[in-house]
Short mmCIF file of C-alpha atoms in Angstrom, two decimals:
data_model
loop_
_atom_site.label_atom_id
_atom_site.label_comp_id
_atom_site.label_asym_id
_atom_site.label_seq_id
_atom_site.Cartn_x
_atom_site.Cartn_y
_atom_site.Cartn_z
CA MET A 1 7.34 207.13 -61.49
CA LYS A 2 6.61 204.30 -59.12
CA LEU A 3 2.85 203.84 -58.85
CA VAL A 4 1.26 201.82 -56.05
CA ARG A 5 -2.04 200.89 -54.50
CA TYR A 6 -2.06 200.74 -50.72
CA GLY A 7 -4.47 199.77 -47.98
CA ALA A 8 -6.64 196.86 -46.93
CA LYS A 9 -7.86 194.38 -49.54
CA GLY A 10 -10.80 195.83 -51.40
CA ALA A 11 -10.15 199.33 -50.05
CA GLU A 12 -6.85 200.22 -51.72
CA LYS A 13 -6.00 203.80 -52.64
CA PRO A 14 -3.69 204.96 -55.42
CA GLY A 15 -0.32 206.42 -54.57
CA LEU A 16 3.20 207.00 -55.75
CA ILE A 17 6.65 206.59 -54.26
CA ASP A 18 8.61 209.85 -54.44
CA ALA A 19 12.35 210.21 -55.06
CA ALA A 20 13.04 209.94 -51.32
CA GLY A 21 11.07 206.69 -51.02
CA GLN A 22 8.08 208.34 -49.33
CA LEU A 23 4.61 207.02 -50.13
CA ARG A 24 2.32 209.82 -51.34
CA ASP A 25 -1.46 209.66 -51.73
CA LEU A 26 -2.95 210.18 -55.20
CA SER A 27 -6.62 209.71 -54.36
CA GLY A 28 -7.25 213.43 -54.84
CA THR A 29 -6.13 213.07 -58.46
CA VAL A 30 -7.39 209.62 -59.47
CA ASN A 31 -9.77 207.39 -57.52
CA ASP A 32 -8.02 204.11 -58.38
CA PHE A 33 -5.79 202.50 -60.98
CA ARG A 34 -8.62 200.75 -62.79
CA PRO A 35 -7.84 199.30 -66.25
CA GLU A 36 -9.63 201.99 -68.23
CA LEU A 37 -7.58 204.66 -66.42
CA MET A 38 -4.19 202.99 -66.91
CA THR A 39 -3.28 205.11 -69.92
CA LEU A 40 -0.26 207.04 -71.10
CA GLU A 41 -2.38 210.17 -70.70
CA LEU A 42 -2.80 209.42 -67.00
CA THR A 43 0.92 208.97 -66.44
CA ALA A 44 1.62 212.23 -68.29
CA LYS A 45 -0.85 213.95 -65.97
CA LEU A 46 0.75 212.42 -62.89
CA ALA A 47 4.25 213.29 -64.09
CA ALA A 48 3.24 216.95 -64.16
CA LEU A 49 2.41 216.89 -60.43
CA ASP A 50 4.85 218.06 -57.78
CA PRO A 51 5.15 215.01 -55.48
CA ALA A 52 5.87 217.34 -52.55
CA SER A 53 2.35 218.75 -52.95
CA LEU A 54 0.76 215.34 -52.35
CA PRO A 55 -0.22 214.10 -48.87
CA THR A 56 2.26 211.73 -47.27
CA VAL A 57 1.13 208.31 -46.07
CA ASP A 58 2.59 207.37 -42.72
CA GLY A 59 3.30 203.92 -41.38
CA ASP A 60 3.78 200.76 -43.39
CA PRO A 61 0.46 200.02 -45.11
CA ARG A 62 -0.21 196.87 -47.08
CA LEU A 63 0.51 197.17 -50.81
CA GLY A 64 -1.96 195.70 -53.24
CA SER A 65 -1.48 194.93 -56.89
CA PRO A 66 -0.56 198.24 -58.57
CA VAL A 67 -3.35 197.57 -61.10
CA ALA A 68 -6.80 197.32 -59.53
CA ARG A 69 -7.97 194.83 -62.13
CA THR A 70 -6.82 193.71 -65.52
CA GLY A 71 -9.11 193.02 -68.43
CA HIS A 72 -6.69 190.37 -69.64
CA PHE A 73 -3.83 188.72 -67.72
CA ILE A 74 -1.74 187.25 -70.55
CA ALA A 75 1.26 185.01 -69.97
CA ILE A 76 4.12 183.82 -72.15
CA GLY A 77 5.40 180.29 -71.66
CA LEU A 78 8.89 178.91 -72.22
CA ASN A 79 10.38 182.31 -73.10
CA TYR A 80 13.87 181.50 -71.81
CA ALA A 81 15.69 178.71 -73.67
CA ASP A 82 17.26 177.25 -70.54
CA HIS A 83 13.88 177.14 -68.79
CA ALA A 84 12.40 175.28 -71.77
CA ALA A 85 15.28 172.81 -71.49
CA GLU A 86 14.74 172.18 -67.77
CA SER A 87 11.06 171.63 -68.52
CA GLY A 88 11.99 169.01 -71.11
CA LEU A 89 10.38 170.99 -73.92
CA PRO A 90 11.74 172.34 -77.21
CA VAL A 91 12.55 176.02 -77.67
CA PRO A 92 9.41 177.53 -79.20
CA GLU A 93 9.51 178.98 -82.69
CA GLU A 94 6.86 181.56 -81.79
CA PRO A 95 5.55 182.82 -78.45
CA VAL A 96 3.60 180.32 -76.34
CA LEU A 97 0.48 182.07 -75.04
CA PHE A 98 -1.86 181.30 -72.18
CA SER A 99 -4.03 183.27 -69.79
CA LYS A 100 -4.14 183.68 -66.04
CA ALA A 101 -7.50 184.55 -64.50
CA PRO A 102 -7.67 188.26 -63.63
CA SER A 103 -8.89 187.17 -60.18
CA SER A 104 -5.46 185.66 -59.50
CA LEU A 105 -3.95 189.15 -59.12
CA CYS A 106 -2.88 189.96 -55.58
CA GLY A 107 -0.49 192.16 -53.64
CA PRO A 108 3.28 191.59 -53.65
CA PHE A 109 3.41 190.67 -49.96
CA ASP A 110 0.10 188.83 -49.66
CA ASP A 111 0.13 185.17 -48.66
CA VAL A 112 0.00 182.68 -51.51
CA ILE A 113 -2.81 180.23 -50.84
CA ALA A 114 -2.11 176.60 -51.71
CA PRO A 115 -5.39 175.45 -53.30
CA LYS A 116 -7.37 172.51 -52.02
CA ASP A 117 -5.88 169.31 -53.44
CA SER A 118 -2.77 171.16 -54.65
CA GLN A 119 0.11 168.71 -55.24
CA LYS A 120 2.86 170.52 -57.16
CA LEU A 121 2.94 174.23 -56.28
CA ASP A 122 5.76 176.12 -58.00
CA TRP A 123 7.31 179.58 -58.36
CA GLU A 124 8.31 181.75 -61.35
CA VAL A 125 9.86 185.24 -61.22
CA GLU A 126 8.80 187.20 -64.30
CA LEU A 127 8.87 190.66 -65.83
CA ALA A 128 5.31 191.91 -66.26
CA VAL A 129 4.37 194.53 -68.84
CA VAL A 130 1.37 196.82 -68.34
CA ILE A 131 -0.24 198.19 -71.49
CA GLY A 132 -1.03 201.91 -71.58
CA LYS A 133 -2.35 202.44 -75.11
CA ARG A 134 -4.68 200.36 -77.29
CA ALA A 135 -2.59 198.11 -79.50
CA SER A 136 -3.87 196.43 -82.65
CA TYR A 137 -1.44 195.26 -85.35
CA VAL A 138 1.38 197.46 -84.07
CA SER A 139 4.86 197.09 -85.50
CA GLU A 140 7.73 195.88 -83.38
CA ALA A 141 9.38 199.27 -83.85
CA ASP A 142 6.32 201.01 -82.37
CA ALA A 143 5.42 198.41 -79.76
CA LEU A 144 7.15 199.90 -76.70
CA SER A 145 5.27 203.17 -77.19
CA HIS A 146 2.16 201.23 -76.11
CA VAL A 147 3.69 200.16 -72.79
CA LEU A 148 2.80 202.11 -69.65
CA GLY A 149 5.31 200.39 -67.40
CA TYR A 150 6.70 197.27 -65.79
CA ALA A 151 6.38 195.30 -62.56
CA VAL A 152 7.59 192.13 -60.87
CA CYS A 153 5.23 189.17 -61.22
CA ASN A 154 5.35 185.79 -59.51
CA ASP A 155 3.64 183.44 -61.96
CA VAL A 156 2.64 180.93 -59.27
CA SER A 157 1.79 177.58 -60.83
CA GLU A 158 0.16 174.30 -59.86
CA ARG A 159 2.11 171.92 -62.09
CA PHE A 160 -0.13 168.88 -61.61
CA TRP A 161 -3.12 170.86 -62.85
CA GLN A 162 -1.08 172.56 -65.56
CA ILE A 163 0.64 169.55 -67.12
CA GLU A 164 -1.01 166.32 -66.05
CA GLY A 165 -4.53 165.14 -66.75
CA THR A 166 -5.90 167.31 -69.56
CA GLY A 167 -2.82 169.50 -69.32
CA GLN A 168 -4.51 172.89 -69.62
CA TRP A 169 -2.06 175.58 -68.56
CA MET A 170 -4.68 178.15 -67.58
CA LYS A 171 -6.17 175.96 -64.87
CA GLY A 172 -2.72 175.52 -63.30
CA LYS A 173 -2.03 179.26 -63.33
CA SER A 174 -5.23 180.94 -62.20
CA ALA A 175 -6.05 180.14 -58.58
CA GLU A 176 -6.59 182.90 -56.05
CA THR A 177 -3.24 184.62 -55.20
CA PHE A 178 -1.42 183.01 -58.16
CA GLY A 179 -0.54 186.45 -59.56
CA PRO A 180 1.38 188.61 -57.05
CA LEU A 181 2.18 191.89 -58.84
CA GLY A 182 4.30 194.78 -57.62
CA PRO A 183 5.44 196.19 -55.21
CA TRP A 184 4.94 199.03 -57.66
CA LEU A 185 4.40 199.74 -61.32
CA VAL A 186 7.44 201.57 -62.69
CA THR A 187 6.70 203.72 -65.73
CA SER A 188 8.58 203.00 -68.93
CA ASP A 189 10.62 206.20 -68.87
CA GLU A 190 12.17 205.21 -65.54
CA VAL A 191 12.96 201.63 -66.59
CA GLY A 192 14.54 202.31 -69.96
CA ASP A 193 15.60 199.15 -71.79
CA PRO A 194 13.45 196.24 -70.55
CA GLN A 195 15.89 193.74 -72.06
CA ASN A 196 18.71 194.15 -69.56
CA LEU A 197 17.24 193.65 -66.10
CA ASP A 198 18.69 191.23 -63.54
CA MET A 199 16.19 189.01 -61.74
CA TRP A 200 16.24 186.42 -58.95
CA LEU A 201 14.03 184.34 -56.68
CA ASP A 202 14.76 182.69 -53.31
CA VAL A 203 12.78 180.02 -51.47
CA ASN A 204 13.38 179.91 -47.70
CA GLY A 205 16.52 182.00 -48.20
CA LYS A 206 18.03 179.71 -50.87
CA ARG A 207 18.64 181.14 -54.33
CA MET A 208 16.60 179.19 -56.87
CA GLN A 209 16.43 181.46 -59.91
CA THR A 210 18.98 183.89 -61.32
CA GLY A 211 18.55 185.45 -64.73
CA ASN A 212 18.42 188.54 -66.89
CA THR A 213 15.74 189.65 -69.32
CA LYS A 214 18.38 189.86 -72.08
CA THR A 215 18.14 186.07 -72.42
CA MET A 216 14.45 186.11 -73.38
CA ILE A 217 13.76 184.28 -76.61
CA PHE A 218 11.16 186.90 -77.56
CA GLY A 219 11.71 190.40 -76.18
CA VAL A 220 9.03 192.77 -74.92
CA ALA A 221 8.73 194.70 -78.20
CA HIS A 222 8.30 191.48 -80.17
CA LEU A 223 5.73 190.15 -77.71
CA VAL A 224 3.59 193.29 -77.74
CA SER A 225 3.69 193.40 -81.55
CA TYR A 226 2.94 189.67 -81.84
CA LEU A 227 0.08 189.77 -79.34
CA SER A 228 -1.46 192.81 -81.02
CA GLY A 229 -1.79 190.74 -84.17
CA LYS A 230 -3.70 188.02 -82.32
CA MET A 231 -5.90 190.19 -80.08
CA VAL A 232 -6.47 193.83 -79.20
CA LEU A 233 -4.44 194.90 -76.18
CA GLU A 234 -6.17 197.46 -73.98
CA PRO A 235 -4.91 199.83 -71.26
CA GLY A 236 -4.46 197.94 -68.01
CA ASP A 237 -3.82 194.58 -69.68
CA VAL A 238 -0.93 192.74 -68.04
CA VAL A 239 1.50 190.58 -70.00
CA THR A 240 3.88 188.48 -67.92
CA THR A 241 6.80 187.48 -70.08
CA GLY A 242 8.23 184.16 -68.92
CA THR A 243 10.73 182.93 -66.37
CA PRO A 244 14.43 182.00 -66.30
CA PRO A 245 15.57 178.53 -65.15
CA GLY A 246 15.41 177.35 -61.56
CA VAL A 247 11.76 176.51 -61.04
CA GLY A 248 10.81 173.62 -58.78
CA LEU A 249 9.64 171.52 -61.73
CA GLY A 250 13.16 171.59 -63.15
CA MET A 251 14.93 170.34 -60.02
CA LYS A 252 16.16 166.76 -59.92
CA PRO A 253 14.13 165.51 -58.17
CA PRO A 254 11.46 168.23 -58.46
CA VAL A 255 10.90 170.46 -55.42
CA TYR A 256 7.51 171.99 -54.73
CA LEU A 257 6.19 174.56 -52.29
CA LYS A 258 4.41 173.68 -49.08
CA PRO A 259 2.66 175.77 -46.40
CA GLY A 260 5.19 177.78 -44.42
CA ASP A 261 7.62 178.24 -47.31
CA VAL A 262 8.67 181.81 -48.08
CA MET A 263 9.37 183.15 -51.56
CA GLU A 264 11.34 186.36 -52.11
CA LEU A 265 11.86 187.67 -55.63
CA SER A 266 13.13 190.79 -57.32
CA ILE A 267 13.86 192.43 -60.66
CA GLU A 268 16.35 195.25 -61.10
CA LYS A 269 14.67 198.71 -60.90
CA LEU A 270 11.30 197.13 -60.07
CA GLY A 271 11.56 196.24 -56.38
CA THR A 272 11.16 193.08 -54.33
CA GLN A 273 8.24 190.83 -53.40
CA ARG A 274 7.87 188.40 -50.52
CA GLN A 275 5.13 185.81 -50.00
CA THR A 276 4.47 183.05 -47.48
CA VAL A 277 2.63 179.95 -48.64
CA VAL A 278 -0.44 179.12 -46.53
CA ALA A 279 -2.90 176.24 -46.70
CA TYR A 280 -6.37 176.87 -48.08
CA GLY A 281 -8.65 177.69 -45.20
CA GLY A 282 -12.08 177.51 -46.79
#
């Protein structure tokens, strides 16, 4: 299934995309895709529905993040060896963890707001994993059974805040609109193997990133298992799993986003996002 949230900011409704690409309303079944509801039991219930019995949604409504809120927005750094190299950093021996503020979540076509005093705004196409079952000390063999589904994430980054000064990654990753997610959440059964998905990102129509999830240093099953030994993962938690090479920081000289720039990014089976960078307006 492809699960979505549609409508104006703050007033989104849950829906699904049927096999014909038609948006169908789910608000008669579930009031929203809040974290505590993002469970494998919910998706089993939704899978039993006949999509043709659900009301159609006409027009072209805005799509919000397919998860209303996440209790924890976890990110993995330097998870592609060639991206670590372009960043001038060694390949990690274990996953590099940091957090993005849950408030950075936004819709896949919403504008990305360049923060006040932003100097080095950058892009990162990433595979995001949405947890659907509580995970604590799970084995790698059992890890994927705790995954509800997958989505495209743009891990927008302010590199000056992330790397320079005190160099705290979270503060360079957490501004408003720094976490576009979607266009939909695709359930695990429809995705299959998460370690063989093509991915790309363009800026102003120029291809910047091209990759495949098979080149991750640490795959999804390893990450979920590893994380579950460091913290409890809850339904609705989002784990974004790192980016392939081609970010602005890695260009020679570096290239950073400015207001008016347009990012378009996609992952196989998971759809396409598009965002325009706008200046902070107060």
